[in-house]
C-alpha cells in the first residue's frame, strides 16, 4: 500500500491502531473493508500491480465523501489473487483458488474474532469473484459475520466517458483501467506502448460475452498483447471523471453496507 499517497485511506487503516484501540472500538457500528487485488500481467503499458493500485485508489477516493468520524476501517490489501488465466505471462503471480479461499476464510475468521460484524470485500480483479462468492456464504454460516462483495467492475461507468462496447470488450488493461492509472499513477504507465486488441466475441453470441462468465478463457485465447480492450483512447481526464463518479458511488455502497441490519429484513 502506498500509504503516504492515499491520505484518506491512511486515516482509516485499521493496523495503524494499537490492539487496545481496536479492542475499544464499537464493532456493532463498524464496517471493515478488505481490498482484494492481483499481481498479473496488464499488457505492455500497465504494471502487474494495477488491480491492487486501483482498489486502494478507488477506496481512497470514496473516503473523500465520508464524514471523518464514520466508523469504517480498511485492512491491508491482499496483493495476490486468482490469476491463472494470465499465469503463462511473465509478471503474473497467482494463487490457486484453494489458497485464495483459505486465505480469505482465515482473514474473515480473524475479523470475526476481533468482533467485527460486517466485512466488505472490495475486489479489483474479475478472476477472484467466483472464489469470493464461494467463501462469503460459508463464512456467514460459520461465524455469523455479514460478508459483502463489492466488485470494481460492477460500479457504474458513464457511457460518455467509456463507451458501452468498450466496457463489454475492454475487460483487461483497456480504456477503463488505463484511464484510471493515467490519472492516479501516471509514472507507472508507459504511454508510448498503448495498444488496442479486442477479440471478436460480440459477433458470436450473447452467451459468450465476458460478463456472462460462461467462457473459461485464458489470455492466450483472447489476446496476443495481453490487453483486452482499447488502451489507445485512454486519457487522464477520463480517469478523473471515473474516480469522481465511482468514488461517490462506492462511498454510498459502503454506507449502505455499514447501516445494513440483517434482522430488519423479515
Ligand atoms: Zn486489471
Coordinates of C-alpha atoms and ligand atoms in Angstrom, one line a residue:
X1 CA 0.0 0.0 0.0
X2 CA 1.1 3.5 -0.9
X3 CA 0.1 4.7 2.5
X4 CA 1.7 8.2 2.2
X5 CA -0.1 8.9 -1.1
X6 CA -3.6 7.8 -0.1
X7 CA -4.2 10.1 2.8
X8 CA -7.9 9.4 3.2
X9 CA -7.3 5.7 3.3
X10 CA -4.4 6.2 5.7
X11 CA -6.7 7.7 8.3
X12 CA -8.9 4.6 8.3
X13 CA -6.1 2.0 8.0
X14 CA -7.0 -0.5 10.8
X15 CA -3.5 -1.8 11.5
X16 CA -2.2 1.7 12.3
X17 CA -4.2 1.3 15.5
X18 CA -3.0 -0.4 18.6
X19 CA -4.5 -3.6 20.0
X20 CA -6.2 -1.6 22.8
X21 CA -7.7 0.9 20.3
X22 CA -9.1 -2.0 18.2
X23 CA -10.5 -3.5 21.4
X24 CA -12.2 -0.3 22.4
X25 CA -13.8 0.3 19.0
X26 CA -17.6 0.0 18.7
X27 CA -17.8 -3.1 16.4
X28 CA -21.6 -3.2 16.2
X29 CA -21.4 0.0 14.3
X30 CA -18.3 -0.7 12.3
X31 CA -17.6 -1.7 8.7
X32 CA -14.3 -3.4 7.9
X33 CA -13.1 -3.4 4.3
X34 CA -10.6 -5.9 2.8
X35 CA -9.3 -4.7 -0.5
X36 CA -8.5 -7.7 -2.8
X37 CA -6.2 -7.1 -5.8
X38 CA -4.0 -9.2 -8.0
X39 CA -0.5 -9.3 -9.4
X40 CA -0.8 -10.2 -13.0
X41 CA 0.3 -9.0 -16.5
X42 CA -1.5 -6.0 -17.8
X43 CA -0.2 -5.7 -21.3
X44 CA 2.9 -3.7 -22.4
X45 CA 1.8 -0.4 -20.9
X46 CA 0.4 -1.1 -17.4
X47 CA 2.2 -2.5 -14.3
X48 CA 1.3 -6.0 -13.0
X49 CA 0.3 -4.3 -9.8
X50 CA -2.6 -2.4 -11.5
X51 CA -5.5 -4.2 -9.8
X52 CA -4.0 -3.6 -6.3
X53 CA -3.4 0.1 -7.1
X54 CA -6.9 0.6 -8.4
X55 CA -8.7 -0.9 -5.4
X56 CA -6.7 1.3 -3.0
X57 CA -7.0 4.4 -5.1
X58 CA -10.8 3.9 -5.5
X59 CA -11.3 3.3 -1.8
X60 CA -9.2 6.5 -1.1
X61 CA -11.5 8.4 -3.5
X62 CA -14.6 7.1 -1.8
X63 CA -13.5 8.2 1.6
X64 CA -13.4 11.8 0.4
X65 CA -17.2 11.6 0.5
X66 CA -17.4 10.3 4.1
X67 CA -17.6 12.1 7.4
X68 CA -14.3 11.9 9.2
X69 CA -15.9 10.2 12.2
X70 CA -17.6 7.4 10.2
X71 CA -16.7 4.1 11.7
X72 CA -15.3 2.5 8.6
X73 CA -11.9 0.8 8.5
X74 CA -9.6 -0.8 6.0
X75 CA -7.3 -3.8 6.2
X76 CA -4.1 -4.2 4.2
X77 CA -4.7 -5.0 0.6
X78 CA -4.4 -8.6 -0.5
X79 CA -2.0 -8.1 -3.4
X80 CA -2.4 -11.5 -4.9
X81 CA -5.4 -13.1 -6.4
X82 CA -6.5 -16.0 -8.6
X83 CA -4.9 -15.0 -11.9
X84 CA -4.3 -18.4 -13.5
X85 CA -5.8 -17.1 -16.8
X86 CA -2.7 -15.0 -17.0
X87 CA -0.2 -17.4 -15.4
X88 CA 1.7 -18.1 -18.6
X89 CA 2.7 -14.5 -19.0
X90 CA 5.7 -13.0 -17.1
X91 CA 4.8 -10.7 -14.2
X92 CA 1.9 -12.8 -13.1
X93 CA 2.0 -14.3 -9.6
X94 CA -1.2 -16.3 -9.0
X95 CA -2.7 -18.1 -6.1
X96 CA -4.7 -21.3 -6.7
X97 CA -8.4 -21.0 -5.9
X98 CA -7.8 -23.3 -2.9
X99 CA -5.1 -21.0 -1.5
X100 CA -7.2 -17.8 -2.1
X101 CA -10.1 -19.5 -0.5
X102 CA -8.1 -20.5 2.6
X103 CA -6.5 -17.0 2.9
X104 CA -9.9 -15.3 2.7
X105 CA -11.5 -17.6 5.2
X106 CA -8.7 -17.0 7.7
X107 CA -8.9 -13.2 7.3
X108 CA -12.7 -13.4 7.7
X109 CA -12.4 -15.6 10.8
X110 CA -9.9 -13.1 12.2
X111 CA -12.4 -10.2 11.5
X112 CA -15.0 -12.2 13.4
X113 CA -12.5 -12.9 16.3
X114 CA -11.8 -9.2 16.5
X115 CA -15.5 -8.6 17.0
X116 CA -16.5 -7.1 13.7
X117 CA -20.0 -7.8 12.4
X118 CA -19.7 -6.5 8.8
X119 CA -16.9 -7.1 6.3
X120 CA -16.8 -5.8 2.7
X121 CA -14.5 -7.5 0.2
X122 CA -13.7 -4.8 -2.3
X123 CA -12.4 -6.7 -5.3
X124 CA -10.3 -5.3 -8.2
X125 CA -9.9 -8.5 -10.3
X126 CA -12.7 -10.4 -12.0
X127 CA -10.9 -13.7 -11.7
X128 CA -11.3 -13.5 -7.9
X129 CA -15.1 -13.2 -8.0
X130 CA -16.1 -16.8 -8.0
X131 CA -13.9 -17.6 -5.1
X132 CA -15.1 -14.6 -3.1
X133 CA -18.7 -15.6 -3.6
X134 CA -17.9 -19.2 -2.6
X135 CA -16.4 -18.3 0.7
X136 CA -18.8 -15.5 1.6
X137 CA -21.8 -17.7 2.4
X138 CA -19.7 -20.3 4.1
X139 CA -18.2 -17.7 6.4
X140 CA -21.6 -16.2 7.1
X141 CA -22.9 -19.6 8.2
X142 CA -19.8 -20.4 10.2
X143 CA -19.3 -17.1 12.1
X144 CA -22.5 -15.1 11.7
X145 CA -20.5 -12.2 10.3
X146 CA -22.1 -10.4 7.3
X147 CA -19.9 -10.5 4.2
X148 CA -20.5 -8.2 1.3
X149 CA -18.8 -8.4 -2.1
X150 CA -18.2 -5.2 -4.0
X151 CA -16.5 -5.5 -7.4
X152 CA -14.9 -2.5 -9.0
X153 CA -16.1 -3.9 -12.4
X154 CA -19.7 -3.6 -11.2
X155 CA -19.5 0.2 -10.5
X156 CA -21.3 2.4 -12.9
X157 CA -19.4 3.7 -15.9
X158 CA -20.9 6.7 -17.7
X159 CA -21.3 5.9 -21.4
X160 CA -20.0 9.3 -22.4
X161 CA -16.7 8.5 -20.6
X162 CA -16.1 4.9 -21.6
X163 CA -18.3 3.5 -24.4
X164 CA -20.7 0.6 -23.8
X165 CA -18.9 -1.5 -26.4
X166 CA -15.5 -0.9 -24.7
X167 CA -17.0 -1.8 -21.3
X168 CA -18.2 -5.1 -22.9
X169 CA -14.9 -6.0 -24.5
X170 CA -12.3 -3.9 -22.7
X171 CA -12.0 -6.1 -19.6
X172 CA -8.3 -6.0 -19.1
X173 CA -5.9 -3.1 -19.4
X174 CA -8.2 -1.3 -21.8
X175 CA -9.7 2.2 -21.8
X176 CA -11.2 1.9 -18.3
X177 CA -8.1 0.7 -16.3
X178 CA -5.6 2.7 -18.3
X179 CA -7.6 5.9 -17.8
X180 CA -7.7 5.3 -14.1
X181 CA -4.0 4.6 -14.0
X182 CA -3.1 7.6 -16.1
X183 CA -4.9 9.8 -13.5
X184 CA -3.7 8.1 -10.3
X185 CA -0.3 6.8 -11.2
X186 CA 0.9 8.3 -14.5
X187 CA 4.5 7.4 -13.9
X188 CA 3.5 3.8 -13.8
X189 CA 2.0 3.9 -17.3
X190 CA 4.1 3.5 -20.5
X191 CA 2.2 5.9 -22.7
X192 CA 4.3 5.1 -25.8
X193 CA 3.2 1.4 -25.6
X194 CA -0.7 1.8 -25.5
X195 CA -2.4 -0.9 -27.7
X196 CA -5.8 -1.9 -28.9
X197 CA -6.7 -5.5 -29.1
X198 CA -10.2 -6.9 -28.8
X199 CA -11.4 -10.4 -29.6
X200 CA -14.5 -10.7 -31.9
X201 CA -16.6 -12.1 -29.1
X202 CA -19.6 -9.7 -29.5
X203 CA -20.3 -11.0 -33.0
X204 CA -20.5 -14.6 -31.7
X205 CA -23.4 -14.7 -29.2
X206 CA -24.5 -13.0 -26.0
X207 CA -23.9 -16.3 -24.3
X208 CA -20.1 -15.9 -24.9
X209 CA -19.7 -12.4 -23.6
X210 CA -17.1 -12.0 -20.9
X211 CA -19.6 -10.6 -18.4
X212 CA -21.6 -13.9 -18.7
X213 CA -18.8 -15.9 -17.1
X214 CA -19.8 -18.8 -19.4
X215 CA -16.5 -19.0 -21.2
X216 CA -13.5 -20.3 -19.3
X217 CA -11.0 -18.3 -21.3
X218 CA -7.2 -17.8 -20.8
X219 CA -5.4 -14.8 -22.1
X220 CA -3.9 -16.8 -24.9
X221 CA -7.4 -17.4 -26.2
X222 CA -8.3 -13.8 -26.4
X223 CA -5.2 -11.6 -26.8
X224 CA -1.6 -11.6 -28.1
X225 CA -0.6 -8.4 -26.4
X226 CA -2.1 -9.2 -23.0
X227 CA -4.6 -6.4 -23.5
X228 CA -8.3 -7.0 -23.9
X229 CA -9.7 -3.6 -24.9
X230 CA -8.6 -0.3 -26.3
X231 CA -5.9 1.5 -24.2
X232 CA -5.1 3.9 -27.1
X233 CA -8.2 6.1 -26.3
X234 CA -7.5 6.3 -22.5
X235 CA -6.9 9.7 -21.1
X236 CA -6.1 11.2 -17.7
X237 CA -9.3 13.3 -17.9
X238 CA -11.5 10.2 -18.3
X239 CA -9.7 8.7 -15.3
X240 CA -10.6 11.8 -13.2
X241 CA -14.3 11.5 -14.3
X242 CA -14.3 7.8 -13.4
X243 CA -12.8 8.4 -10.0
X244 CA -15.2 11.2 -9.2
X245 CA -18.3 9.2 -10.3
X246 CA -17.3 5.8 -8.9
X247 CA -15.7 7.1 -5.7
X248 CA -19.1 8.7 -4.8
X249 CA -21.0 5.6 -5.7
X250 CA -18.6 3.4 -3.7
X251 CA -19.0 5.7 -0.6
X252 CA -22.7 5.3 -0.9
X253 CA -22.3 1.5 -1.1
X254 CA -20.1 1.5 2.0
X255 CA -22.6 3.5 3.9
X256 CA -25.5 1.2 2.8
X257 CA -23.4 -1.8 4.0
X258 CA -22.5 -0.2 7.2
X259 CA -26.1 0.6 8.0
X260 CA -27.4 -2.8 6.9
X261 CA -29.3 -4.8 9.5
X262 CA -30.0 -8.4 8.6
X263 CA -32.6 -8.5 11.4
X264 CA -34.7 -5.9 9.7
X265 CA -35.4 -8.0 6.6
X266 CA -38.3 -10.1 7.9
Ligands
LIG1 ZN1 -6.8 -5.3 -14.0

